[in-house]
Short mmCIF file of C-alpha atoms and ligand atoms in Angstrom, two decimals:
data_model
loop_
_atom_site.label_atom_id
_atom_site.label_comp_id
_atom_site.label_asym_id
_atom_site.label_seq_id
_atom_site.Cartn_x
_atom_site.Cartn_y
_atom_site.Cartn_z
CA MET J 1 57.09 -25.41 -150.11
CA CYS J 2 54.63 -28.02 -151.06
CA TYR J 3 54.65 -30.68 -148.46
CA ALA J 4 52.10 -32.87 -149.23
CA ARG J 5 53.36 -32.57 -152.80
CA LEU J 6 56.88 -32.69 -151.61
CA LYS J 7 56.13 -35.61 -149.03
CA ALA J 8 54.00 -37.41 -152.24
CA CYS J 9 57.25 -37.73 -154.82
CA SER J 10 60.29 -37.20 -153.26
CA THR J 11 59.59 -40.01 -151.19
CA LEU J 12 58.15 -41.54 -153.94
CA ALA J 13 61.40 -40.35 -155.71
CA ASN J 14 63.43 -41.08 -153.71
CA THR J 15 62.82 -43.69 -151.19
CA LYS J 16 61.56 -45.92 -154.11
CA ARG J 17 64.62 -46.05 -156.04
CA ASP J 18 67.26 -45.73 -153.12
CA GLU J 19 65.39 -47.87 -150.94
CA VAL J 20 63.38 -50.90 -152.59
CA ASP J 21 65.12 -52.00 -155.61
CA SER J 22 63.07 -50.48 -158.69
CA LEU J 23 63.97 -51.88 -162.27
CA THR J 24 63.99 -48.63 -163.79
CA ASP J 25 66.68 -45.69 -164.46
CA ARG J 26 63.92 -42.72 -164.44
CA LEU J 27 65.71 -41.02 -166.84
CA TYR J 28 63.60 -37.41 -165.98
CA TYR J 29 65.56 -37.02 -162.93
CA THR J 30 68.58 -35.15 -164.60
CA ASP J 31 66.23 -34.12 -168.49
CA SER J 32 62.78 -33.32 -168.20
CA PHE J 33 63.30 -32.18 -171.88
CA LEU J 34 64.55 -36.06 -172.86
CA HIS J 35 61.75 -36.61 -175.03
CA GLU J 36 63.20 -39.56 -176.87
CA PHE J 37 65.38 -42.69 -175.29
CA GLU J 38 65.77 -46.44 -175.83
CA ALA J 39 65.22 -48.62 -173.61
CA ARG J 40 65.27 -52.27 -173.06
CA VAL J 41 61.47 -54.15 -172.21
CA LEU J 42 61.85 -56.34 -169.41
CA THR J 43 58.41 -57.50 -168.59
CA VAL J 44 55.20 -57.60 -170.81
CA ALA J 45 52.14 -58.37 -168.68
CA GLY J 46 48.35 -58.03 -168.99
CA ALA J 47 46.93 -54.86 -167.65
CA SER J 48 43.12 -54.09 -167.66
CA GLY J 49 42.51 -52.49 -171.03
CA GLY J 50 46.29 -52.79 -172.44
CA VAL J 51 49.85 -54.45 -171.81
CA SER J 52 52.12 -52.96 -169.11
CA VAL J 53 55.67 -52.93 -169.96
CA VAL J 54 58.38 -52.22 -167.35
CA LEU J 55 62.03 -51.04 -168.90
CA ASP J 56 65.47 -51.09 -167.49
CA ARG J 57 64.92 -47.04 -168.69
CA SER J 58 62.52 -44.63 -169.01
CA ALA J 59 62.31 -41.30 -169.65
CA PHE J 60 58.16 -41.26 -168.60
CA TYR J 61 57.38 -40.04 -165.66
CA PRO J 62 54.50 -41.99 -164.05
CA THR J 63 51.66 -40.07 -161.90
CA SER J 64 52.90 -39.18 -158.75
CA GLY J 65 52.84 -36.35 -156.29
CA GLY J 66 50.44 -34.42 -158.36
CA GLN J 67 52.23 -34.56 -161.45
CA VAL J 68 50.19 -36.73 -164.08
CA PHE J 69 51.48 -38.79 -166.14
CA ASP J 70 53.35 -38.67 -170.60
CA THR J 71 52.19 -40.10 -172.87
CA GLY J 72 53.39 -41.29 -176.37
CA TRP J 73 54.62 -43.59 -178.58
CA LEU J 74 56.90 -47.50 -178.09
CA GLU J 75 58.49 -48.60 -180.99
CA VAL J 76 60.49 -51.67 -181.45
CA VAL J 77 63.68 -50.98 -182.94
CA ALA J 78 66.76 -52.97 -184.78
CA ASP J 79 64.01 -55.39 -186.21
CA ALA J 80 63.29 -55.72 -188.87
CA ASN J 81 60.63 -59.00 -189.21
CA ARG J 82 58.58 -56.69 -186.91
CA SER J 83 56.44 -53.51 -186.89
CA VAL J 84 55.94 -52.63 -183.21
CA ARG J 85 54.29 -49.58 -182.25
CA LEU J 86 51.95 -49.02 -179.16
CA ARG J 87 50.61 -45.68 -177.55
CA VAL J 88 51.19 -45.35 -174.42
CA ARG J 89 48.55 -44.37 -172.62
CA ASP J 90 48.78 -44.43 -169.05
CA VAL J 91 51.89 -44.65 -166.80
CA ALA J 92 51.97 -45.23 -163.01
CA GLU J 93 54.81 -46.15 -160.90
CA ASP J 94 53.88 -50.19 -158.73
CA GLU J 95 53.84 -48.87 -155.57
CA GLN J 96 55.26 -52.52 -154.55
CA SER J 97 58.17 -52.69 -156.99
CA GLY J 98 58.65 -48.82 -157.48
CA ASP J 99 58.82 -50.12 -160.63
CA VAL J 100 57.80 -47.38 -163.95
CA LEU J 101 54.25 -49.54 -165.39
CA HIS J 102 53.99 -47.53 -169.54
CA ILE J 103 50.59 -49.37 -170.29
CA VAL J 104 50.20 -49.31 -173.76
CA GLU J 105 47.03 -50.84 -176.06
CA ALA J 106 46.83 -53.83 -176.95
CA ASP J 107 47.59 -54.53 -180.51
CA ASP J 108 45.17 -56.60 -182.68
CA GLY J 109 46.36 -59.58 -181.42
CA ASP J 110 47.24 -61.60 -178.55
CA GLY J 111 48.22 -57.78 -177.27
CA LEU J 112 51.64 -58.98 -175.96
CA SER J 113 53.16 -58.23 -179.33
CA LEU J 114 56.43 -56.34 -177.41
CA GLN J 115 59.21 -58.99 -175.80
CA ALA J 116 61.00 -59.19 -172.52
CA GLY J 117 64.59 -58.53 -174.61
CA ASP J 118 63.12 -56.03 -177.36
CA VAL J 119 64.98 -52.87 -177.75
CA VAL J 120 62.45 -49.73 -178.43
CA ARG J 121 62.80 -46.12 -178.19
CA GLY J 122 60.31 -44.39 -176.74
CA THR J 123 58.47 -40.99 -177.64
CA ILE J 124 57.00 -38.08 -175.38
CA ASP J 125 54.24 -35.98 -176.70
CA ALA J 126 56.03 -33.41 -176.29
CA GLY J 127 53.45 -31.05 -176.07
CA ARG J 128 51.72 -32.20 -173.12
CA ARG J 129 55.02 -33.12 -171.42
CA ARG J 130 56.15 -28.97 -172.14
CA ASP J 131 52.43 -28.34 -170.44
CA HIS J 132 53.02 -30.28 -167.28
CA VAL J 133 56.55 -28.88 -166.70
CA GLN J 134 54.85 -25.61 -166.87
CA GLN J 135 52.55 -26.01 -164.58
CA HIS J 136 54.03 -27.65 -161.96
CA SER J 137 56.98 -25.46 -162.07
CA GLY J 138 54.52 -23.37 -161.89
CA GLN J 139 53.09 -24.57 -158.67
CA HIS J 140 56.51 -24.55 -156.99
CA VAL J 141 57.18 -20.48 -157.72
CA LEU J 142 53.35 -19.77 -156.92
CA SER J 143 53.71 -21.63 -153.09
CA ALA J 144 57.39 -20.00 -152.52
CA ALA J 145 55.52 -16.50 -153.29
CA PHE J 146 52.80 -17.24 -150.77
CA GLU J 147 55.22 -19.32 -148.09
CA LYS J 148 58.21 -15.80 -148.21
CA LEU J 149 54.71 -13.04 -148.74
CA TYR J 150 52.52 -14.50 -145.90
CA ASP J 151 54.50 -17.03 -144.96
CA LEU J 152 51.71 -20.05 -145.86
CA ALA J 153 52.57 -23.09 -146.06
CA THR J 154 51.01 -25.60 -149.16
CA VAL J 155 49.72 -28.90 -148.48
CA SER J 156 48.98 -30.33 -151.55
CA PHE J 157 49.12 -30.12 -155.09
CA HIS J 158 46.75 -30.88 -157.79
CA MET J 159 46.98 -31.24 -161.88
CA GLY J 160 43.47 -31.33 -163.41
CA ASP J 161 43.16 -31.43 -167.10
CA GLU J 162 42.18 -27.45 -167.55
CA SER J 163 44.16 -25.67 -164.68
CA CYS J 164 45.50 -26.73 -160.90
CA THR J 165 45.01 -25.98 -157.14
CA ILE J 166 47.03 -25.80 -154.42
CA ASP J 167 45.61 -25.77 -150.77
CA LEU J 168 47.35 -23.45 -148.64
CA ALA J 169 47.35 -23.73 -145.05
CA THR J 170 44.68 -20.95 -144.04
CA GLU J 171 41.52 -19.96 -143.35
CA THR J 172 41.19 -16.63 -145.30
CA ILE J 173 43.09 -15.13 -148.18
CA SER J 174 42.23 -12.04 -148.94
CA PRO J 175 42.38 -10.38 -153.25
CA LYS J 176 44.57 -8.32 -151.72
CA GLN J 177 47.05 -11.31 -150.90
CA LEU J 178 46.17 -13.31 -153.98
CA GLN J 179 46.75 -10.18 -155.97
CA ALA J 180 50.42 -10.10 -154.79
CA ALA J 181 51.58 -13.28 -154.20
CA GLU J 182 50.38 -13.61 -158.41
CA ARG J 183 52.86 -10.61 -158.98
CA LEU J 184 55.22 -11.81 -157.22
CA ALA J 185 55.47 -15.01 -159.00
CA ASN J 186 55.09 -13.98 -162.33
CA GLU J 187 57.87 -11.71 -161.62
CA VAL J 188 59.89 -14.98 -161.04
CA ILE J 189 58.94 -15.45 -164.39
CA ALA J 190 60.29 -12.42 -165.27
CA GLU J 191 63.27 -12.44 -164.06
CA ASP J 192 64.09 -16.21 -166.02
CA ARG J 193 66.34 -16.87 -163.01
CA PRO J 194 67.51 -21.14 -163.31
CA VAL J 195 66.21 -24.15 -162.30
CA GLU J 196 68.47 -27.12 -160.99
CA ILE J 197 68.47 -30.27 -159.45
CA ARG J 198 70.72 -31.03 -157.65
CA PHE J 199 70.99 -34.14 -155.01
CA ALA J 200 71.83 -34.05 -151.20
CA THR J 201 72.10 -36.43 -148.48
CA PRO J 202 69.15 -35.06 -145.85
CA ASP J 203 72.17 -33.75 -143.19
CA GLU J 204 73.04 -31.69 -146.25
CA ALA J 205 69.72 -30.88 -147.34
CA ARG J 206 69.27 -29.40 -143.89
CA THR J 207 71.93 -26.51 -144.07
CA MET J 208 71.11 -25.98 -147.42
CA GLY J 209 67.64 -24.03 -146.04
CA VAL J 210 65.10 -27.08 -147.42
CA ARG J 211 62.43 -26.60 -145.23
CA LYS J 212 61.39 -29.95 -145.27
CA ILE J 213 63.03 -33.00 -145.81
CA PRO J 214 61.17 -36.48 -145.77
CA ALA J 215 61.05 -38.71 -142.84
CA ALA J 216 61.24 -41.41 -144.73
CA VAL J 217 64.60 -40.46 -146.70
CA ARG J 218 67.58 -41.99 -146.14
CA GLU J 219 69.87 -41.42 -149.25
CA LYS J 220 69.96 -38.88 -151.44
CA LEU J 221 66.50 -36.08 -151.94
CA ARG J 222 66.23 -35.09 -154.84
CA LEU J 223 66.09 -31.15 -154.77
CA ILE J 224 64.51 -28.29 -157.08
CA ASP J 225 66.35 -25.41 -156.37
CA ILE J 226 65.29 -22.25 -158.37
CA ARG J 227 67.93 -19.76 -157.48
CA ASP J 228 67.73 -17.77 -154.61
CA PHE J 229 64.30 -18.21 -154.27
CA ASP J 230 63.60 -21.55 -153.77
CA LEU J 231 64.67 -24.40 -152.42
CA ASN J 232 62.71 -28.13 -152.14
CA ALA J 233 62.72 -31.41 -152.26
CA CYS J 234 61.32 -33.10 -156.22
CA GLY J 235 60.77 -36.18 -157.71
CA GLY J 236 58.77 -34.04 -160.76
CA THR J 237 59.53 -32.67 -164.17
CA HIS J 238 60.54 -29.02 -164.14
CA VAL J 239 61.55 -26.06 -165.93
CA GLY J 240 65.78 -25.45 -166.56
CA SER J 241 65.04 -21.75 -165.99
CA THR J 242 61.53 -19.81 -164.68
CA GLY J 243 60.90 -18.21 -168.02
CA GLN J 244 60.30 -21.21 -169.69
CA ILE J 245 56.50 -21.59 -167.08
CA GLY J 246 55.40 -18.29 -169.24
CA SER J 247 53.07 -16.84 -166.58
CA ILE J 248 51.14 -17.95 -164.42
CA LEU J 249 47.01 -16.60 -163.40
CA LEU J 250 45.79 -17.10 -160.55
CA ARG J 251 42.20 -18.32 -160.74
CA LYS J 252 39.13 -18.74 -158.34
CA THR J 253 39.33 -19.31 -154.40
CA GLU J 254 37.60 -21.77 -152.19
CA LYS J 255 37.27 -22.43 -148.57
CA VAL J 256 38.21 -26.47 -148.08
CA LYS J 257 38.23 -28.59 -145.13
CA GLN J 258 42.46 -28.11 -145.01
CA GLY J 259 42.60 -24.39 -145.81
CA VAL J 260 41.93 -22.39 -148.53
CA ARG J 261 42.00 -24.12 -152.25
CA VAL J 262 43.64 -21.66 -154.91
CA GLU J 263 43.48 -22.76 -158.84
CA PHE J 264 45.70 -21.08 -161.11
CA VAL J 265 46.74 -22.18 -164.98
CA CYS J 266 50.17 -21.30 -165.77
CA GLY J 267 52.01 -20.92 -169.58
CA GLN J 268 49.81 -21.76 -172.58
CA ARG J 269 46.74 -22.78 -170.36
CA ALA J 270 46.73 -18.82 -169.11
CA VAL J 271 46.99 -17.83 -171.89
CA GLY J 272 44.17 -20.20 -172.88
CA THR J 273 42.26 -19.56 -170.19
CA ALA J 274 42.76 -15.71 -170.32
CA ARG J 275 41.29 -16.15 -174.34
CA HIS J 276 38.08 -17.65 -173.65
CA ASP J 277 37.81 -15.25 -170.08
CA PHE J 278 37.53 -12.85 -173.33
CA GLU J 279 35.35 -14.33 -175.31
CA THR J 280 32.72 -15.19 -172.94
CA LEU J 281 33.30 -11.09 -171.68
CA THR J 282 32.96 -10.17 -175.32
CA GLU J 283 29.92 -13.06 -175.79
CA ALA J 284 27.82 -11.15 -172.80
CA ALA J 285 29.20 -7.54 -173.34
CA THR J 286 27.81 -7.81 -176.87
CA LEU J 287 24.22 -8.83 -175.09
CA PHE J 288 24.46 -5.26 -173.55
CA SER J 289 25.92 -3.42 -176.58
CA THR J 290 28.57 -2.39 -173.86
CA HIS J 291 32.23 -2.81 -172.91
CA ILE J 292 33.24 -5.45 -171.42
CA TRP J 293 34.38 -3.64 -168.40
CA GLU J 294 31.64 -2.46 -168.55
CA VAL J 295 29.21 -5.94 -168.30
CA PRO J 296 28.90 -5.94 -164.09
CA GLN J 297 27.43 -2.35 -163.82
CA GLN J 298 24.90 -3.46 -166.70
CA ILE J 299 24.17 -6.71 -164.75
CA ARG J 300 23.40 -4.43 -162.22
CA LYS J 301 21.04 -2.24 -164.03
CA SER J 302 18.52 -5.04 -165.28
CA GLN J 303 18.48 -6.88 -161.83
CA ASP J 304 17.31 -3.58 -160.75
CA GLU J 305 14.98 -2.92 -163.52
CA ILE J 306 13.97 -6.40 -163.33
CA LYS J 307 13.02 -6.23 -158.84
CA ALA J 308 11.23 -2.91 -160.32
CA ALA J 309 9.72 -4.73 -163.42
CA GLN J 310 8.53 -7.30 -161.10
CA LYS J 311 7.07 -5.72 -158.45
CA ALA J 312 4.99 -3.36 -161.21
CA GLN J 313 3.99 -6.57 -162.46
CA HIS J 314 2.08 -7.81 -159.34
CA ARG J 315 0.94 -4.68 -158.72
CA LEU J 316 -1.03 -5.51 -162.23
CA LEU J 317 -2.30 -8.41 -161.42
CA GLU J 318 -3.39 -7.09 -157.90
CA GLU J 319 -5.63 -4.88 -160.06
CA VAL J 320 -6.10 -7.50 -162.16
CA ALA J 321 -7.03 -9.60 -159.89
CA GLU J 322 -9.52 -7.28 -157.75
CA LEU J 323 -11.18 -6.17 -161.32
CA GLN J 324 -11.50 -9.79 -161.90
CA ALA J 325 -13.56 -11.01 -158.76
CA GLU J 326 -16.11 -7.45 -159.03
CA ARG J 327 -17.40 -8.96 -162.25
CA LEU J 328 -16.73 -12.80 -161.24
CA LEU J 329 -19.34 -12.41 -158.52
CA GLN J 330 -21.63 -10.15 -160.42
CA SER J 331 -22.17 -12.64 -162.65
CA ALA J 332 -21.87 -15.34 -160.50
CA PRO J 333 -25.04 -17.07 -159.20
CA GLU J 334 -26.37 -16.72 -155.59
CA ARG J 335 -27.56 -19.34 -153.59
CA GLY J 336 -28.25 -18.78 -149.04
CA GLY J 337 -26.53 -15.25 -149.38
CA GLN J 338 -23.12 -17.25 -151.60
CA LYS J 339 -21.93 -16.88 -155.00
CA LEU J 340 -20.32 -20.11 -156.10
CA VAL J 341 -17.52 -18.23 -159.09
CA VAL J 342 -15.81 -21.56 -161.48
CA GLN J 343 -13.76 -20.63 -164.37
CA TYR J 344 -10.91 -21.61 -165.79
CA PHE J 345 -8.01 -19.62 -167.33
CA ALA J 346 -5.97 -20.41 -169.80
CA ASP J 347 -2.94 -18.40 -170.01
CA LEU J 348 -2.75 -17.65 -166.23
CA ASP J 349 -0.86 -18.98 -163.86
CA LEU J 350 -1.53 -20.91 -160.59
CA ASN J 351 -0.29 -17.63 -158.67
CA PHE J 352 -2.39 -15.63 -160.26
CA ILE J 353 -5.82 -17.53 -159.51
CA LYS J 354 -4.91 -17.97 -155.85
CA MET J 355 -4.70 -13.87 -156.05
CA LEU J 356 -7.91 -13.79 -157.61
CA ALA J 357 -9.06 -16.55 -155.16
CA GLN J 358 -7.97 -14.75 -151.93
CA LYS J 359 -10.08 -12.14 -153.66
CA LEU J 360 -13.00 -13.22 -154.85
CA THR J 361 -13.57 -14.89 -150.76
CA LYS J 362 -12.84 -11.99 -149.42
CA ALA J 363 -14.98 -9.68 -150.67
CA GLY J 364 -18.14 -11.26 -148.98
CA GLN J 365 -19.71 -14.76 -149.21
CA ALA J 366 -17.83 -17.18 -151.42
CA VAL J 367 -16.77 -20.42 -152.82
CA SER J 368 -14.49 -19.84 -155.47
CA LEU J 369 -13.65 -23.23 -157.96
CA LEU J 370 -10.59 -21.97 -160.39
CA ALA J 371 -8.00 -23.21 -162.99
CA CYS J 372 -5.15 -22.37 -164.96
CA GLY J 373 -3.85 -24.29 -168.31
CA GLY J 374 0.08 -22.55 -169.47
CA ALA J 375 3.24 -24.33 -168.65
CA GLN J 376 1.72 -25.48 -165.44
CA PRO J 377 -2.17 -26.35 -165.13
CA SER J 378 -3.55 -25.62 -161.99
CA LEU J 379 -6.70 -25.49 -159.39
CA VAL J 380 -7.17 -23.63 -156.57
CA PHE J 381 -10.34 -24.05 -154.82
CA ALA J 382 -10.69 -21.48 -151.78
CA GLN J 383 -14.28 -20.62 -149.78
CA THR J 384 -15.43 -18.02 -147.65
CA SER J 385 -13.25 -18.56 -144.01
CA GLY J 386 -16.50 -20.31 -142.33
CA LEU J 387 -18.56 -21.30 -144.98
CA PRO J 388 -19.41 -25.07 -144.69
CA ASN J 389 -17.64 -27.16 -147.05
CA ASP J 390 -13.60 -28.41 -147.01
CA MET J 391 -11.61 -27.46 -150.24
CA GLY J 392 -9.15 -30.05 -148.90
CA ALA J 393 -11.23 -32.86 -148.61
CA LEU J 394 -12.90 -31.87 -153.05
CA MET J 395 -8.87 -31.05 -154.08
CA LYS J 396 -7.91 -34.43 -152.34
CA GLN J 397 -11.43 -36.07 -154.30
CA THR J 398 -10.27 -34.07 -157.80
CA VAL J 399 -6.18 -35.02 -158.12
CA GLN J 400 -7.51 -38.66 -156.94
CA ALA J 401 -10.00 -39.00 -160.49
CA LEU J 402 -7.24 -36.61 -161.86
CA GLY J 403 -4.02 -38.97 -161.18
CA THR J 404 -1.68 -35.87 -159.68
CA ARG J 405 -1.05 -34.35 -156.13
CA GLY J 406 -2.56 -31.71 -153.90
CA GLY J 407 -3.73 -31.05 -151.06
CA GLY J 408 -4.33 -28.11 -148.17
CA ASN J 409 -6.93 -26.91 -145.36
CA ARG J 410 -10.68 -25.95 -145.06
CA ASP J 411 -11.06 -22.72 -146.72
CA MET J 412 -8.23 -23.06 -149.34
CA ALA J 413 -6.21 -26.32 -151.83
CA GLN J 414 -4.70 -25.84 -154.81
CA GLY J 415 -3.24 -28.77 -156.63
CA GLY J 416 -2.14 -29.60 -159.91
CA ALA J 417 -4.23 -31.14 -163.54
CA PRO J 418 -2.50 -33.11 -166.30
CA ASP J 419 -3.33 -30.35 -168.52
CA GLY J 420 -5.63 -27.58 -169.55
CA ASP J 421 -8.67 -29.02 -170.36
CA ARG J 422 -8.76 -31.40 -167.69
CA ALA J 423 -8.44 -28.58 -165.42
CA GLU J 424 -11.14 -27.20 -166.75
CA SER J 425 -13.47 -30.01 -166.52
CA ALA J 426 -12.13 -30.91 -162.74
CA ILE J 427 -12.83 -27.65 -161.89
CA VAL J 428 -17.19 -28.34 -163.00
CA GLU J 429 -17.27 -31.37 -161.39
CA ALA J 430 -15.80 -30.22 -158.20
CA ALA J 431 -18.66 -27.33 -158.48
CA LYS J 432 -20.85 -30.41 -158.28
CA LEU J 433 -20.16 -31.20 -154.84
CA VAL J 434 -19.99 -27.61 -153.38
CA ALA J 435 -22.77 -27.80 -150.64
CA ARG J 436 -25.35 -24.85 -151.17
ZN1 LIG S 1 58.24 -29.94 -158.63
#
């Protein structure tokens, strides 16, 4: 199952405790539902943004193996002269010593109101722990389901604030496989199978069918045993029986370097996510005046309608451009068989004036200096191929004066204008420079 996490958390969880002389007795090892405990403060040290406290025993889970830390409170007990209650906002593992570091908020004084030797009561945020227990245990069940059904190993696990992911060692996974794994995982949850913590030596574990034994562990392994379904080395916090996971909902998948990433949520998160999805779909369905299941069909219909409308609009604009070109050429001054069209369109856009410039310069010998206002004030200069001007050079000169950008070739150029008024005056100025 969760090999990478297994590597990560069981080696941390076991080797640190067995091979390194860690000071902290980890109470969550044997009881994931212990939310209150008493302990003695061993050391207190300044840490970035707070104070780092080491206790002789702790039920706080430190971030490791994909599972994130607990939060809660540390309160000094049995000292009538002092009232110290500090928020635990992070819990980490000291990489060197293996100690559990409780990062508490510095209080208003020197931040060291806790002292070595103090007896404290630790209280864990039970809701947050329950959520983590559900996500983490759900991951065991889900990873085992993928392994049993399709022999797909889990190579890593990540627990986020909103959703969790596992990475499966495979190139692809089909929607059918996802559904089957989700179904099996939820069946195992509904069966409410006992989940037990067991300890075994690596040799014992091999005979018990634990799939992967972390190489670094020499003493006891901590095993999480989901009865007749999964046996896995792990240092995290878990449910007492699978029913406590509540449910598993698979979400999106994405291709990653080491395989396929599967997003999932368990327990209340699954309900919350489904609720959010439902509200989103309901809003979309209301906009379409339809049932939520009809939303994709309605979107497809709308997309087809938009495409058809765009095509119709293009055809109409072509016709309008055609007519405009005729009208403008009729009224434009002519010299030496060459027409000069200088026209500003306050409400039309760049696409239209480009279309119009093409029509004007194809219909006869013409120079066309067009501008538009709107959201993106623009200029389009064009001439019938073979006429002696250089539209690119004229545009460069114009945009330089406007402080904008633009360019093009001898016969066609476009550029920007700061606003409609300046676009309009720019074409009048440019007209004075057109060779006649
Ligand atoms: Zn675990």
